[in-house]
Amino acid sequence: MDVVRCPWGADPAMQEYHDTEWGHELRGDVALFERLSLEAFQSGLSWAVILRKREGFRAAFDGFDPTAVAEYGDADVDRLLADAGIVRNRLKIEATINNARAILAMDESFSDLLWSFAPPARPAPVTFADVPAQTVESAAMAKELKRRGFRFVGPTTAYALMQATGMVDDHLAGCAFRPTR
């Protein structure tokens, strides 16, 4: 029996991610720092590239522990630029370090802040044409993060984060992996 899922192609890693992670609720400062960072690294690239390198990113960025990453200096940037296990983009690497520092400067939970922008549930999209690239909520999230000093967090990246972490559910209607609410 064929399983109905969103048409993400036949890549087994992408299907596994779709089936078990994408659109499912994720909370916690470390987990959301990782996802924000990966979404920023994905900008201009395919998510499949980032997914294939995710374990490399985790190793290179100390499991995305903001406290550890915030301590990175020039030698760490050089180390990361030489690491073929990640996307070697200086601006994105420096933004990740900067964003860790911005998280530590907050006087509230990073997770709670991000989730405060989650919109009310809406009807399931029927086709990917029904899925926006950004929303009023993702624009507001990006604006607030930028106000707090975050980088590489535009409205489209913020919306991708919202999709990936279950703040919005863009699994198509009829997808067997649409989380129940």
Coordinates of C-alpha atoms in Angstrom, one line a residue:
M1 CA 0.0 0.0 0.0
D2 CA 1.4 3.4 -1.0
V3 CA 1.7 6.0 1.7
V4 CA 0.4 9.5 0.8
R5 CA 2.9 12.2 1.7
C6 CA 3.9 15.6 0.6
P7 CA 5.7 15.4 -2.8
W8 CA 9.2 16.0 -1.6
G9 CA 10.8 13.6 -4.1
A10 CA 12.4 10.2 -3.6
D11 CA 15.5 11.1 -1.5
P12 CA 15.2 8.7 1.5
A13 CA 16.8 11.2 3.9
M14 CA 14.4 13.9 2.9
Q15 CA 11.4 11.5 3.2
E16 CA 12.6 10.4 6.7
Y17 CA 12.9 14.1 7.7
H18 CA 9.5 14.8 6.3
D19 CA 7.9 11.8 8.0
T20 CA 9.4 12.2 11.4
E21 CA 10.5 15.8 12.0
W22 CA 9.1 18.5 9.7
G23 CA 6.0 20.1 11.1
H24 CA 6.3 18.4 14.4
E25 CA 6.5 20.5 17.6
L26 CA 10.0 21.3 18.7
R27 CA 10.8 23.4 21.7
G28 CA 13.9 24.2 23.7
D29 CA 16.6 26.8 23.4
V30 CA 19.3 24.5 22.1
A31 CA 17.0 22.7 19.7
L32 CA 15.6 25.9 18.3
F33 CA 19.1 27.5 18.0
E34 CA 20.2 24.5 16.0
R35 CA 17.2 24.8 13.7
L36 CA 17.5 28.5 13.3
S37 CA 21.2 28.1 12.4
L38 CA 20.5 25.3 9.9
E39 CA 17.8 27.3 8.2
A40 CA 20.2 30.3 7.9
F41 CA 22.9 28.0 6.4
Q42 CA 20.2 26.7 4.0
S43 CA 19.6 30.1 2.6
G44 CA 20.3 29.9 -1.1
L45 CA 20.9 26.2 -1.0
S46 CA 18.8 23.0 -1.0
W47 CA 17.6 21.7 2.4
A48 CA 18.9 18.2 1.3
V49 CA 22.4 19.7 1.3
I50 CA 22.0 20.8 4.9
L51 CA 20.3 17.6 6.0
R52 CA 23.2 15.6 4.6
K53 CA 25.6 17.7 6.6
R54 CA 23.6 18.0 9.8
E55 CA 25.7 15.7 11.9
G56 CA 28.8 17.6 10.7
F57 CA 27.2 20.9 11.8
R58 CA 26.4 19.4 15.2
A59 CA 29.9 18.3 15.7
A60 CA 31.4 21.5 14.4
F61 CA 29.2 23.7 16.5
D62 CA 29.3 21.8 19.8
G63 CA 25.8 20.5 19.5
F64 CA 24.6 24.0 19.0
D65 CA 25.0 24.8 22.7
P66 CA 24.7 28.6 22.6
T67 CA 27.0 29.0 25.6
A68 CA 29.8 27.1 23.8
V69 CA 29.2 28.8 20.4
A70 CA 29.1 32.2 21.9
E71 CA 32.7 31.7 23.1
Y72 CA 34.0 31.1 19.6
G73 CA 36.7 33.4 18.3
D74 CA 38.8 33.9 15.2
A75 CA 40.5 30.5 15.5
D76 CA 37.1 28.8 15.6
V77 CA 36.0 30.7 12.5
D78 CA 39.1 29.5 10.7
R79 CA 38.5 26.0 11.9
L80 CA 34.9 26.1 10.7
L81 CA 35.9 27.5 7.3
A82 CA 38.2 24.5 6.8
D83 CA 35.6 22.0 7.8
A84 CA 34.2 20.2 4.7
G85 CA 31.5 18.6 6.9
I86 CA 29.6 21.9 6.9
V87 CA 28.7 24.7 4.5
R88 CA 31.8 26.9 4.6
N89 CA 30.3 30.4 4.4
R90 CA 32.1 33.0 6.5
L91 CA 29.0 35.3 6.9
K92 CA 26.8 32.4 7.9
I93 CA 29.4 31.1 10.4
E94 CA 29.9 34.5 11.9
A95 CA 26.1 35.0 12.1
T96 CA 25.7 31.7 14.0
I97 CA 28.3 32.8 16.5
N98 CA 26.6 36.2 16.8
N99 CA 23.2 34.6 17.2
A100 CA 24.5 32.4 20.1
R101 CA 25.7 35.6 21.8
A102 CA 22.3 37.2 21.2
I103 CA 20.5 34.3 22.8
L104 CA 22.7 34.6 25.9
A105 CA 21.9 38.3 26.1
M106 CA 18.2 37.6 26.3
D107 CA 16.4 37.8 29.6
E108 CA 13.8 35.2 28.5
S109 CA 13.7 31.8 26.9
F110 CA 14.7 31.9 23.2
S111 CA 12.2 29.0 22.7
D112 CA 9.3 31.0 24.3
L113 CA 10.2 34.1 22.3
L114 CA 10.0 32.1 19.0
W115 CA 6.8 30.3 19.9
S116 CA 5.2 33.6 20.8
F117 CA 5.0 34.2 17.0
A118 CA 3.2 31.0 16.2
P119 CA -0.1 31.8 14.4
P120 CA -3.4 30.1 15.1
A121 CA -3.9 26.8 13.2
R122 CA -5.2 27.2 9.7
P123 CA -6.7 24.8 7.2
A124 CA -4.2 22.4 5.5
P125 CA -2.9 23.6 2.2
V126 CA -4.1 21.5 -0.7
T127 CA -1.0 22.1 -3.0
F128 CA 2.4 23.7 -2.4
A129 CA 1.1 26.7 -4.3
D130 CA -1.1 27.3 -1.2
V131 CA 2.0 27.4 1.1
P132 CA 3.4 31.0 1.6
A133 CA 7.1 31.7 1.6
Q134 CA 6.6 34.2 4.5
T135 CA 3.7 35.5 6.6
V136 CA 2.9 38.4 8.8
E137 CA 4.0 36.3 11.8
S138 CA 7.3 35.3 10.2
A139 CA 8.0 39.0 9.3
A140 CA 7.3 40.0 12.9
M141 CA 9.6 37.2 14.2
A142 CA 12.4 38.3 11.9
K143 CA 12.0 41.9 12.8
E144 CA 12.1 41.1 16.6
L145 CA 15.1 38.8 16.2
K146 CA 17.0 41.5 14.1
R147 CA 16.1 44.1 16.8
R148 CA 17.8 41.8 19.3
G149 CA 20.9 41.6 17.1
F150 CA 20.3 38.3 15.3
R151 CA 21.6 38.0 11.7
F152 CA 20.5 35.9 8.7
V153 CA 16.9 35.8 10.0
G154 CA 14.7 37.3 7.3
P155 CA 11.0 36.6 7.0
T156 CA 11.5 33.6 4.7
T157 CA 14.1 32.0 6.9
A158 CA 11.8 32.7 9.9
Y159 CA 8.9 31.0 8.1
A160 CA 11.0 28.0 7.2
L161 CA 11.9 27.7 10.9
M162 CA 8.2 27.9 11.8
Q163 CA 7.4 25.1 9.3
A164 CA 10.2 22.9 10.5
T165 CA 9.4 23.2 14.2
G166 CA 5.7 22.8 14.1
M167 CA 4.8 26.5 14.7
V168 CA 2.8 26.1 11.5
D169 CA 1.8 22.9 9.8
D170 CA 2.2 23.0 6.1
H171 CA 1.9 19.2 5.4
L172 CA -0.6 19.1 2.6
A173 CA -4.1 17.9 3.1
G174 CA -4.2 14.2 2.9
C175 CA -0.5 13.7 3.9
A176 CA -0.3 10.7 6.2
F177 CA 2.3 12.5 8.3
R178 CA 0.3 15.7 9.1
P179 CA 0.5 15.9 12.9
T180 CA -2.7 15.7 14.7
R181 CA -3.5 18.6 16.9

